Short mmCIF file of C-alpha atoms in Angstrom, two decimals:
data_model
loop_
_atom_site.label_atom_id
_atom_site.label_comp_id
_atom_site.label_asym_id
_atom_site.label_seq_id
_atom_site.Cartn_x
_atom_site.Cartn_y
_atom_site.Cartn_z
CA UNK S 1 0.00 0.00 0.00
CA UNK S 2 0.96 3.52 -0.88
CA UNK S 3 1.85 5.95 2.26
CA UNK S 4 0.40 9.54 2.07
CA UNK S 5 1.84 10.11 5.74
CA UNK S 6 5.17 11.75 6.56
CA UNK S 7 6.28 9.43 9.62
CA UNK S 8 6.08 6.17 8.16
CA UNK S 9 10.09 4.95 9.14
CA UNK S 10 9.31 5.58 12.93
CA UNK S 11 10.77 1.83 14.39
CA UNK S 12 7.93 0.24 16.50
CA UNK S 13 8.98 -1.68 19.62
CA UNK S 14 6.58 -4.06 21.56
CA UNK S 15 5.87 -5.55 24.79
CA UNK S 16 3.87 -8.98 26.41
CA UNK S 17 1.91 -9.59 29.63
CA UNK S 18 0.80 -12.83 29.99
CA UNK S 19 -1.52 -13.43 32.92
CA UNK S 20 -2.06 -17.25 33.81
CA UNK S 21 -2.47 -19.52 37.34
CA UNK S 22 0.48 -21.98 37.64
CA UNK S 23 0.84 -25.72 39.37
CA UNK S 24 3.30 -25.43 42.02
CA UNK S 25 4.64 -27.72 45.03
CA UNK S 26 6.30 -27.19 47.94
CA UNK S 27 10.13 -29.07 47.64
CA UNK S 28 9.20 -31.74 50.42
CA UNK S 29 5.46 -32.16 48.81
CA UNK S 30 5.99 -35.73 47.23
CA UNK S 31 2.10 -36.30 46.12
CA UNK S 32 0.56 -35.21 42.79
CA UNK S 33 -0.70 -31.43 42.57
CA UNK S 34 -4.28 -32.48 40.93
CA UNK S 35 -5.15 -30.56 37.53
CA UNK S 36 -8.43 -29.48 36.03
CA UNK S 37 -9.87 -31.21 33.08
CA UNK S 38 -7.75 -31.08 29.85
CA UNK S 39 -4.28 -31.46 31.25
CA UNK S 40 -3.48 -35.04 31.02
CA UNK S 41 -0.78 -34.70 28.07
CA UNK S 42 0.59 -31.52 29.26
CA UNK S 43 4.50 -31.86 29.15
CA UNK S 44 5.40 -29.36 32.12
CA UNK S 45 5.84 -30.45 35.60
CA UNK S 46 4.46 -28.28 38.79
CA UNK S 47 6.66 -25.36 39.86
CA UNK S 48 9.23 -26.54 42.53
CA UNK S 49 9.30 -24.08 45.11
CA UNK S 50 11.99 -24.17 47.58
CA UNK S 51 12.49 -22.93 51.28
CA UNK S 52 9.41 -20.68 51.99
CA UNK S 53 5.48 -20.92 50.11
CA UNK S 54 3.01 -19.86 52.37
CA UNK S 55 2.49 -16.54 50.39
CA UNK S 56 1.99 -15.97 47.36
CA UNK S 57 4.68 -13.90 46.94
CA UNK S 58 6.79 -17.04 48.26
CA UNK S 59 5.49 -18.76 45.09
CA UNK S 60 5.86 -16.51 42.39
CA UNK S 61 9.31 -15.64 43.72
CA UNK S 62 10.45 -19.18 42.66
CA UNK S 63 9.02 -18.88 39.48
CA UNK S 64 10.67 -15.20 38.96
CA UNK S 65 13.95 -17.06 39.73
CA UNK S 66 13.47 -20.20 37.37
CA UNK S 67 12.58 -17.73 34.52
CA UNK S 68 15.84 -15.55 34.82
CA UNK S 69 18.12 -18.43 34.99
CA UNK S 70 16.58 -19.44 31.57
CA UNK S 71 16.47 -15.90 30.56
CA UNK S 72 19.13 -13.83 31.54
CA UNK S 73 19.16 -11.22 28.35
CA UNK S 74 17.28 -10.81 24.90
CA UNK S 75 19.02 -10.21 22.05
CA UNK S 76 15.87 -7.97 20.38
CA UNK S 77 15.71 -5.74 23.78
CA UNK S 78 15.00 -2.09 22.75
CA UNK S 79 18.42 -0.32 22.13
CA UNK S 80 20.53 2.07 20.24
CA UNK S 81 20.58 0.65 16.59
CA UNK S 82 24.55 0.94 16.61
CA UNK S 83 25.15 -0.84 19.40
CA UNK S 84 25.68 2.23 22.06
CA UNK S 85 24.88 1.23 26.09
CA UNK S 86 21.51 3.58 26.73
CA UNK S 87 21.88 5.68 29.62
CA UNK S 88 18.90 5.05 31.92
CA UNK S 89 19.59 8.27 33.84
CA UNK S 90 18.84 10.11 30.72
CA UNK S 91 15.10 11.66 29.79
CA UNK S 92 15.49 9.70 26.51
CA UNK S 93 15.91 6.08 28.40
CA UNK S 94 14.55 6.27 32.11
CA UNK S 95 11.09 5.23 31.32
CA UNK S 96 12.46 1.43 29.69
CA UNK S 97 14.55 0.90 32.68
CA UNK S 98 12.28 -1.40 34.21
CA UNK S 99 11.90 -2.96 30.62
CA UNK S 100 15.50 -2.79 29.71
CA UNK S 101 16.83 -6.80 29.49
CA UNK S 102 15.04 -9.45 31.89
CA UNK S 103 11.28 -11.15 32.09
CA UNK S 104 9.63 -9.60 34.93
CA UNK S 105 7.35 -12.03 36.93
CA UNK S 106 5.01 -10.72 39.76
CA UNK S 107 2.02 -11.28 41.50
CA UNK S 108 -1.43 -10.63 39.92
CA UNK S 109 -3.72 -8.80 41.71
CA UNK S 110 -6.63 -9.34 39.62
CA UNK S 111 -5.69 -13.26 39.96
CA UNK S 112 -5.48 -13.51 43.69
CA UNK S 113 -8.94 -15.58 43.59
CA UNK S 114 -8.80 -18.97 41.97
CA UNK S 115 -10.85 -19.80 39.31
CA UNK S 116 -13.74 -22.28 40.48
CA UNK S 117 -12.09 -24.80 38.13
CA UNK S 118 -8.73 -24.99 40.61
CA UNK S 119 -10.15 -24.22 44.25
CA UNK S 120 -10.37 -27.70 45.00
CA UNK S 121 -7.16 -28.58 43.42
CA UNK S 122 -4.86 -26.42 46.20
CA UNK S 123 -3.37 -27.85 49.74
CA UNK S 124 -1.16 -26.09 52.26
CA UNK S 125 1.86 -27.37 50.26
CA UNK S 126 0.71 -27.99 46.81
CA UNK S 127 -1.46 -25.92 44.24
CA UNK S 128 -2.03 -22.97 41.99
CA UNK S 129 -0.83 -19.20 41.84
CA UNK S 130 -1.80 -16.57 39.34
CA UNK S 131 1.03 -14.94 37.88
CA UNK S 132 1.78 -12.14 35.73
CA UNK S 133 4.88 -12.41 33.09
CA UNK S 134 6.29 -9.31 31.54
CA UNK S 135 8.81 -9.23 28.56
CA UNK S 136 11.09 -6.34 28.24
CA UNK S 137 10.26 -3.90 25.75
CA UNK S 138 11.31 -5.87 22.06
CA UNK S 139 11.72 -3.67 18.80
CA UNK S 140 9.53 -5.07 16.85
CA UNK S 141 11.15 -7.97 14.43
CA UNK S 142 11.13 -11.14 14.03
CA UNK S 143 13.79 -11.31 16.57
CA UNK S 144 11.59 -9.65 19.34
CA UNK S 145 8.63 -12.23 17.77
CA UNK S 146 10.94 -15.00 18.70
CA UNK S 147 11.74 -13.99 22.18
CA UNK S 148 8.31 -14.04 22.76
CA UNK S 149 8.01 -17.63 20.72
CA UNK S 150 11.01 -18.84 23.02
CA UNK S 151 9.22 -17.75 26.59
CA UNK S 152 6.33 -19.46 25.62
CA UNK S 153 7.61 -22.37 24.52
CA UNK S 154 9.75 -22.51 27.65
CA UNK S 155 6.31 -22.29 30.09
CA UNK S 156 4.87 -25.01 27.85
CA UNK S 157 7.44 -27.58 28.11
CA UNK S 158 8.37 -26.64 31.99
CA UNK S 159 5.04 -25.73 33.92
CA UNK S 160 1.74 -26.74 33.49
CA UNK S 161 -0.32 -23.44 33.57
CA UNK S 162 -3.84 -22.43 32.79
CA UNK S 163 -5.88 -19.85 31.51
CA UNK S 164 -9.23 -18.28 32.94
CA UNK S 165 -12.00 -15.75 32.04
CA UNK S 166 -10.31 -13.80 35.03
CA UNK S 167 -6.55 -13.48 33.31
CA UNK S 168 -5.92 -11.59 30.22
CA UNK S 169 -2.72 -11.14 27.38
CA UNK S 170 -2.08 -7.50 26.76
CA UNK S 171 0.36 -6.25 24.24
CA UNK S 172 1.91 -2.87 24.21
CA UNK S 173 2.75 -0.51 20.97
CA UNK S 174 5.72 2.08 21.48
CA UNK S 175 8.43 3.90 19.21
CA UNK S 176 11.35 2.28 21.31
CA UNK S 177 12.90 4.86 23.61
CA UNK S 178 11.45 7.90 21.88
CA UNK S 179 7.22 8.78 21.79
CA UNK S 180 5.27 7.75 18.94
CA UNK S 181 4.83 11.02 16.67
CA UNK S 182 1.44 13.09 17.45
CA UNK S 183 0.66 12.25 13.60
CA UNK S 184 0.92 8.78 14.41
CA UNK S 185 -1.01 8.96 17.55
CA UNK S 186 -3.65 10.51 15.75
CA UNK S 187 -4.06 7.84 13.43
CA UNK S 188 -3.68 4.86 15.54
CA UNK S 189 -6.17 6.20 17.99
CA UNK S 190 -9.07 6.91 14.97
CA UNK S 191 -8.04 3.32 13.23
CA UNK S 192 -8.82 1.40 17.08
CA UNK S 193 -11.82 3.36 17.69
CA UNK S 194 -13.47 3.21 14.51
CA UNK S 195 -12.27 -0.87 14.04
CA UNK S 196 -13.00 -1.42 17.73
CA UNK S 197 -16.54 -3.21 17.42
CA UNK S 198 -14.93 -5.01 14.10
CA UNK S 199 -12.21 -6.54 15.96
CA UNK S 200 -13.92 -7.63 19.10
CA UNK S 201 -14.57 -10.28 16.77
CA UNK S 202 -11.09 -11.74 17.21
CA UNK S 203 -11.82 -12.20 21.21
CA UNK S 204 -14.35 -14.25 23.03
CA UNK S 205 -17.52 -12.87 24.37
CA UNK S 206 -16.21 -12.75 28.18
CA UNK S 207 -13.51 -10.15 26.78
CA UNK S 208 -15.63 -7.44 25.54
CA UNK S 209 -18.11 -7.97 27.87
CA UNK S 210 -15.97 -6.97 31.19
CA UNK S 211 -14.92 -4.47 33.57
CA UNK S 212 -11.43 -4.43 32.82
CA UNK S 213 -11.23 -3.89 29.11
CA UNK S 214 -14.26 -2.28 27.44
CA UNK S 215 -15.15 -1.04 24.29
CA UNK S 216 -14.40 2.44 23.81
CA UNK S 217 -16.76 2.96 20.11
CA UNK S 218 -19.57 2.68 23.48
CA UNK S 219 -18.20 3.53 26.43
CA UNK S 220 -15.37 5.96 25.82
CA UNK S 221 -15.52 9.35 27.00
CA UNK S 222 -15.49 10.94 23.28
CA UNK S 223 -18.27 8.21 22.39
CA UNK S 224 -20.41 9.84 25.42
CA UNK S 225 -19.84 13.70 24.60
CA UNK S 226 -16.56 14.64 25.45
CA UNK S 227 -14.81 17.02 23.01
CA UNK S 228 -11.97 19.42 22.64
CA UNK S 229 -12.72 22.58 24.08
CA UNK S 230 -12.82 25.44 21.38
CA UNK S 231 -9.71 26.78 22.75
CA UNK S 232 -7.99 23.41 22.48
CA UNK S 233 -8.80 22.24 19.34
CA UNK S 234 -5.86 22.54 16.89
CA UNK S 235 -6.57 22.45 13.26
CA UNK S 236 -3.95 19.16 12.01
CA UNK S 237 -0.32 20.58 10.81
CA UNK S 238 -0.06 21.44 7.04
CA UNK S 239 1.19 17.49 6.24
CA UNK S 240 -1.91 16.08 8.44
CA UNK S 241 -4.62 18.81 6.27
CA UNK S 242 -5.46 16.05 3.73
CA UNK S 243 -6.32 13.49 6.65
CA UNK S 244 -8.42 15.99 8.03
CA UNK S 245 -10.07 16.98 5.75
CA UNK S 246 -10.85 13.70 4.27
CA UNK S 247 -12.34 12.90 7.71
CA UNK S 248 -14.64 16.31 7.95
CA UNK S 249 -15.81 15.40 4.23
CA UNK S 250 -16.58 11.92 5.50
CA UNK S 251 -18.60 13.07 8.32
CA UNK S 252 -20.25 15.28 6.67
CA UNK S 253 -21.70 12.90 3.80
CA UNK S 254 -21.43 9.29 5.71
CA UNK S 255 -25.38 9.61 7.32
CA UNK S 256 -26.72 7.77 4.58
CA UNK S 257 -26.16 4.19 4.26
CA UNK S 258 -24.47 2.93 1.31
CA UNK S 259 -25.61 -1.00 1.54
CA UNK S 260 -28.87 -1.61 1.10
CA UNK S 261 -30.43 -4.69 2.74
CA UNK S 262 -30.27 -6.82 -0.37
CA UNK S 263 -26.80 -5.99 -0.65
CA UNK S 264 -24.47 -9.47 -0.26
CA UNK S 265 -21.37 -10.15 2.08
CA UNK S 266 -18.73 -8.29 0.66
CA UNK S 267 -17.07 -12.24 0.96
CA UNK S 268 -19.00 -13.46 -2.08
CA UNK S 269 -17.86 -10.36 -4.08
CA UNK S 270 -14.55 -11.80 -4.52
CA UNK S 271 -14.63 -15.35 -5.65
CA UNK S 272 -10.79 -15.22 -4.64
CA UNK S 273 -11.34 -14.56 -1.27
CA UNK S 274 -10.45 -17.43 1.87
CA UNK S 275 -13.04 -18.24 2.94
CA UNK S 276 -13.33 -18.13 7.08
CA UNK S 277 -16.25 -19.98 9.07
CA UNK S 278 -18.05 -19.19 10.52
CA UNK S 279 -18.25 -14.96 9.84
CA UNK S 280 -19.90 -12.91 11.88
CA UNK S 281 -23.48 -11.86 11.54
CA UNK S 282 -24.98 -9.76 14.27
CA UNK S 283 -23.05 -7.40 16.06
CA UNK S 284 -21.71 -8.57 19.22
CA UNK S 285 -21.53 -5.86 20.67
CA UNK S 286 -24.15 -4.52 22.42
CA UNK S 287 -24.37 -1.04 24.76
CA UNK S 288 -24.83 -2.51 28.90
CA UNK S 289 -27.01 0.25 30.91
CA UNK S 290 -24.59 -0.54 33.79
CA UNK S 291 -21.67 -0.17 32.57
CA UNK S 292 -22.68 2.83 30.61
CA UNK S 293 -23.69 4.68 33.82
CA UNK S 294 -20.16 3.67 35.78
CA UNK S 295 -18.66 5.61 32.90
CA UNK S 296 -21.13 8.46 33.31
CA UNK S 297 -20.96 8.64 36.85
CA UNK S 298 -16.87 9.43 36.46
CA UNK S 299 -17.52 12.09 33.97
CA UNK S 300 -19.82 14.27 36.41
CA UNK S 301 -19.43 18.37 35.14
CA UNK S 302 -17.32 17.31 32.24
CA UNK S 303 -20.01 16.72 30.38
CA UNK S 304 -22.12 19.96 28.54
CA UNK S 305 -25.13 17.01 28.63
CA UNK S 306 -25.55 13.66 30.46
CA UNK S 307 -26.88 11.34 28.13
CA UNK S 308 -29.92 9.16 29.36
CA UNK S 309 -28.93 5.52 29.23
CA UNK S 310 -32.13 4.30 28.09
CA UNK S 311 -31.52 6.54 24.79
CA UNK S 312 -27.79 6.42 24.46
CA UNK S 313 -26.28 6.40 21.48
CA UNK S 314 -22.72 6.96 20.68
CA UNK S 315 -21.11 9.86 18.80
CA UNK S 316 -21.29 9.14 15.07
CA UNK S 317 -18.26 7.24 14.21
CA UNK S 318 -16.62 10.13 11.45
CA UNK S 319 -17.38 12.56 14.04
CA UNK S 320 -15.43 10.81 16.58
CA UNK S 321 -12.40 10.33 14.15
CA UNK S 322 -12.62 13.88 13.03
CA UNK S 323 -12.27 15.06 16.77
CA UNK S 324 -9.35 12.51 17.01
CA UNK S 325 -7.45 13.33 14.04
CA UNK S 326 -7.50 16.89 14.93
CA UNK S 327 -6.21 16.36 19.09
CA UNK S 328 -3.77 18.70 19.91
CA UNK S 329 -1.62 17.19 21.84
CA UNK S 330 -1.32 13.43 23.24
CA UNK S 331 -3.03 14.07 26.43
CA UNK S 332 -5.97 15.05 24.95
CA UNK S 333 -5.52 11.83 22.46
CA UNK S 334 -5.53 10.02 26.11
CA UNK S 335 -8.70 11.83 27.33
CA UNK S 336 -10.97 10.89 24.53
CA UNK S 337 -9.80 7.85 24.48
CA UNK S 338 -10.17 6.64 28.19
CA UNK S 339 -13.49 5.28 29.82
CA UNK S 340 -13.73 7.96 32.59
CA UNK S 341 -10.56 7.37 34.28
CA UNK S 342 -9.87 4.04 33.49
CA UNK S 343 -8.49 2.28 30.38
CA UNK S 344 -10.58 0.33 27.77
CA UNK S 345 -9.65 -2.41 25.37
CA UNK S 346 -7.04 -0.02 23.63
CA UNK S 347 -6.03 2.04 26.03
CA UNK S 348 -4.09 5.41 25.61
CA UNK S 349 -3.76 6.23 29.18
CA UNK S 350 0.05 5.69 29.68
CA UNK S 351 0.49 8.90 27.28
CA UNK S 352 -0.85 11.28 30.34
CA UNK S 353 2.44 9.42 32.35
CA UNK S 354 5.88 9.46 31.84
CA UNK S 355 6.75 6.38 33.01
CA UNK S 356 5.44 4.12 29.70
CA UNK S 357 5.00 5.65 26.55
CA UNK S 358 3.11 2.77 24.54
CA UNK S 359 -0.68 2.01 23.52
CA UNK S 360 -1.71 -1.05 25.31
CA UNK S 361 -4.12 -3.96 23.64
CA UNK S 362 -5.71 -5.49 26.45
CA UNK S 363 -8.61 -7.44 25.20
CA UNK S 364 -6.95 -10.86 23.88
CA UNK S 365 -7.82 -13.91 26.47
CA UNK S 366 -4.75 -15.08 28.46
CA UNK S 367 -2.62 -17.54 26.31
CA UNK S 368 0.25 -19.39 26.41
CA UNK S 369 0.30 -21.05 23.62
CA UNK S 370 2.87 -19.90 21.39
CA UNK S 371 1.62 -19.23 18.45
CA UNK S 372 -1.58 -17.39 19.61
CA UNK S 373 0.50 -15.23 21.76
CA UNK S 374 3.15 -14.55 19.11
CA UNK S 375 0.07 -13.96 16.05
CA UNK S 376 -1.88 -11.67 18.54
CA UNK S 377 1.20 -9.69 19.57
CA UNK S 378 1.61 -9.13 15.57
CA UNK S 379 -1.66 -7.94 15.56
CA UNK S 380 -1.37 -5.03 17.55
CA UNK S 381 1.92 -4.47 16.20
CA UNK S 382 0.36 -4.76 12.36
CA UNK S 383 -2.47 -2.49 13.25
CA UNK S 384 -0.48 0.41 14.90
CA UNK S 385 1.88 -0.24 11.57
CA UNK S 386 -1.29 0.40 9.11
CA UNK S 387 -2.58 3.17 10.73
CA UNK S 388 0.70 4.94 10.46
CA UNK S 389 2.02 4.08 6.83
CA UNK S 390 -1.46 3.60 5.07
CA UNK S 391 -2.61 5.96 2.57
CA UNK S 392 -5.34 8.36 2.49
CA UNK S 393 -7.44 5.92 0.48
CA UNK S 394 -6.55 2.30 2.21
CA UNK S 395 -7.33 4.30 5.70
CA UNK S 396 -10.68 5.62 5.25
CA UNK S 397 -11.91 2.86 3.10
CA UNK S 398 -11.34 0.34 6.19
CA UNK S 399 -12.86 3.20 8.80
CA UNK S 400 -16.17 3.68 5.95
CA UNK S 401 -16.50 0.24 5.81
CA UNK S 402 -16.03 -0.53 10.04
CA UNK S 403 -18.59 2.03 9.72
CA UNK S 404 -20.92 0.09 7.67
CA UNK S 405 -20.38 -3.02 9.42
CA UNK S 406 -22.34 -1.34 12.54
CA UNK S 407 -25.28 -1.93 11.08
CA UNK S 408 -24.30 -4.90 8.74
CA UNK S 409 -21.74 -7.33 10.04
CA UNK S 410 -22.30 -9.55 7.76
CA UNK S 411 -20.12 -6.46 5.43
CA UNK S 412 -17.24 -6.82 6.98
CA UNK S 413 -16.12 -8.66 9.89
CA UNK S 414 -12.28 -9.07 11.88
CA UNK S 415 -11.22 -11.50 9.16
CA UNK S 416 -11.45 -9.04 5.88
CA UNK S 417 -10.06 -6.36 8.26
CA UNK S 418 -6.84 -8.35 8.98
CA UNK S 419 -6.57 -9.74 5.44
CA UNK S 420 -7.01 -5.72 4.54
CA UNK S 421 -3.74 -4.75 6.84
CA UNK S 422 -2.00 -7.61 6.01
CA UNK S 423 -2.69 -10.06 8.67
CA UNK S 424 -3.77 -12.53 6.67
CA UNK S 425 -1.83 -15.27 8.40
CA UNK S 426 -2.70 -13.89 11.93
CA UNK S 427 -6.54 -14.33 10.48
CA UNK S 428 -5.93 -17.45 10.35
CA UNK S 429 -4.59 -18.43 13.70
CA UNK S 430 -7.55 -15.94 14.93
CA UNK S 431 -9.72 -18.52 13.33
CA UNK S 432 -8.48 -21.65 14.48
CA UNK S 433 -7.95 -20.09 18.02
CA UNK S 434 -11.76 -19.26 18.28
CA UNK S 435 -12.91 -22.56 16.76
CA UNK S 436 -10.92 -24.25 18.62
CA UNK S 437 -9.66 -25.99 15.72
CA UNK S 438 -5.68 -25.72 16.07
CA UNK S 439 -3.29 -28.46 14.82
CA UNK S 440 0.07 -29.29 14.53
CA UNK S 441 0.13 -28.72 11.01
CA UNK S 442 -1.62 -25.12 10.55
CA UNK S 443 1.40 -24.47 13.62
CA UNK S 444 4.06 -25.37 11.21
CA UNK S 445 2.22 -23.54 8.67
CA UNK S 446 1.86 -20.34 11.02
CA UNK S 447 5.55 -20.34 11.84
CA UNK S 448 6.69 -20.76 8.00
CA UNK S 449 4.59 -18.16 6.53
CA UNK S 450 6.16 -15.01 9.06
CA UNK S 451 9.93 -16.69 9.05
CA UNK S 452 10.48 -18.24 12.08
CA UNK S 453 12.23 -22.13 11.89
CA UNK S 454 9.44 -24.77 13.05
CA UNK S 455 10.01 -26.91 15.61
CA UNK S 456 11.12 -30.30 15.13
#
């Protein structure tokens, strides 16, 4: 695809958090830690822990120990391209300090509870901790991709672990060491919000459907009346006009539907086209009273208007990208963005803080297999990558037709969108990971098709 945008050689850099309970067992435990359903030709073994495990803490400890004796350094870690020592002190490098080399692993708030499936399956010297793994911030290759491959492959063959409704994978977006560009901002934020309901698709219902990561098309303050102040609003610098404008035009003339009822799957236009099953054909995402007032009720006088829930409708999707594409500064990119206070399923909060300066994807379900976790982490890495090199054209056309899919899904669903951006074999692990229909061989195929050696 063509670029009409000025930043598209800014280096992207990545991050993982995997959230997932682990088997462990005290050092003088000599029984069998029992395992839920499922886990009968798992390869791992229970974590060992040695000296102290009444805590938590005790137990995650010896798990943060096994993984940096396997781990000590990555090769892909974000650095200085020629091979200069950053200098952590420095404005430029402070913020990746606690991201600089090693896999963090700590305890899990949100995973303190076990999951019905394990509460029986736990003794004073033998059971199951949630855990969060971090990796360090990764440029964006297929080097960092195979760090990530590595880790993964490393919890599968060592641990037995599993994966609940309650734990999460989140991926974060970032320019390295240095902040993403405003112009890229801009154009990463419009791309999530208006694709937001479009790629809930590629998640199961318990992700968008939650507390912790919801969708900000509904729930996001700009989607519930929050706009630039007059005095804030800064028309888009002479290189960002044509975006701009493009997206004012849009709004302008986008109120009247352009497929009629009649009108067939944009799938069976294309006789070409791979066909996925099954696609998507209600929306499945639907506005929750409840949730909708929580996000009201943080809003209180910064709103002109308080919507009534039982009305509610969202801003008008080219509205809401106009307003983006025209944010003045990154903060404000963060305020629109957020639902209240609190992040959503893309959330643009850590550009209000110093200390991270990434977008972070937090709707994928936790994983540990590898090549979910390495095909989702593309994703949000691919997306980001779109919005910022795409041309006028191949932008708008994906945002006119996540726009159309609102009212017919059946248009176009998360599949055409990832085939659009060039995702096509990440569609197809999305696929097979939803179906649960993965095998051995579409694994080999996965690794082939981005690069990376399969495994004998």
């Amino acid at each position: 695809m063509g670029s009409g945008i000025p930043n598209k050689q800014e280096k992207l850099s990545f991050g993982i958090e995997m959230e997932f309970f682990v088997a462990w067992r005290a050092e003088t435990f000599t029984g069998t830690v029992p395992t839920p359903p499922g886990f009968e030709s798992k390869t791992g073994e229970p974590l060992v822990v040695k000296g102290n495990w009444a805590t938590e803490g005790d137990r995650v400890s010896a798990l943060a120990h096994m993984i940096d004796e396997a781990f000590p350094s990555c090769a892909a870690t974000v650095a200085p391209s020629e091979g200069e020592i950053p200098d952590y002190r420095t404005e430029s490098w402070y913020h990746l300090l606690p991201f600089r080399h090693h896999w963090d692993v700590s305890v899990d708030s949100s995973l303190n509870r076990l999951p019905v499936e394990l509460r029986d399956k736990t003794g004073p010297d033998f059971g199951w901790v949630g855990a969060e793994i971090a990796s360090p911030a990764l440029w964006a290759t297929d080097e960092g991709f195979e760090e990530v491959r590595r880790m993964c492959e490393f919890l599968q063959t060592n641990l037995l672990t599993f994966t609940a409704p309650e734990a999460g994978f989140h991926v974060h977006v970032g320019g390295g060491n240095e902040w993403l560009s405003l112009s890229s901002l801009r154009q990463i934020a419009a791309f999530l919000y208006s694709a937001d309901m479009v790629l809930a698709q590629s998640h199961p219902e318990h992700r968008y459907n939650n507390a912790w990561c919801p969708s900000p098309r509904l729930y996001s303050n700009l989607s519930v009346g929050i706009k630039h102040l007059p005095n804030q609003a800064q028309p888009a610098p002479p290189d960002e006009r044509l975006a701009y404008a493009d997206s004012m035009g849009l709004a302008k003339n986008s109120s009247q539907d352009p497929v009629g009822p009649a009108k067939p799957p944009r799938e069976n236009q294309d006789p070409a086209k791979h066909r996925f099953s099954p696609r998507p054909t209600v929306s499945n995402l639907k506005i929750q009273t409840h949730a909708l007032e929580r996000v009201l009720s943080y809003l209180g006088s910064d709103l002109e208007e308080i919507p009534d829930p039982r009305t509610y409708l969202p801003t008008p999707m080219m509205t809401a990208v106009a307003e983006l594409l025209r944010s003045p500064d990154r903060r404000s990119i963060a305020r629109l963005m957020n639902i209240g206070q609190r992040k959503g399923a893309y959330s643009f909060i850590q550009l209000e803080r110093e200390y991270k300066r990434t977008i972070e994807f937090r709707q994928a379900a936790s994983m540990v297999d590898p090549v979910g976790v390495v095909a989702y982490a593309r994703i949000a890495v691919g997306l980001c990558q779109f919005a910022i090199t795409a041309s006028h054209e191949d932008f708008f056309k994906i945002i006119l037709d996540c726009k159309i899919s609102e009212r017919h899904p059946s248009w176009y669903d998360v599949y055409d969108l990832l085939e659009d951006v060039g995702l096509y074999p990440e569609a197809k692990v999305v696929q097979a990971v939803l179906s649960d229909t993965m095998t051995d061989d579409m694994r080999r195929e996965y690794w082939l098709s981005r690069g990376h050696a399969p495994r004998p």
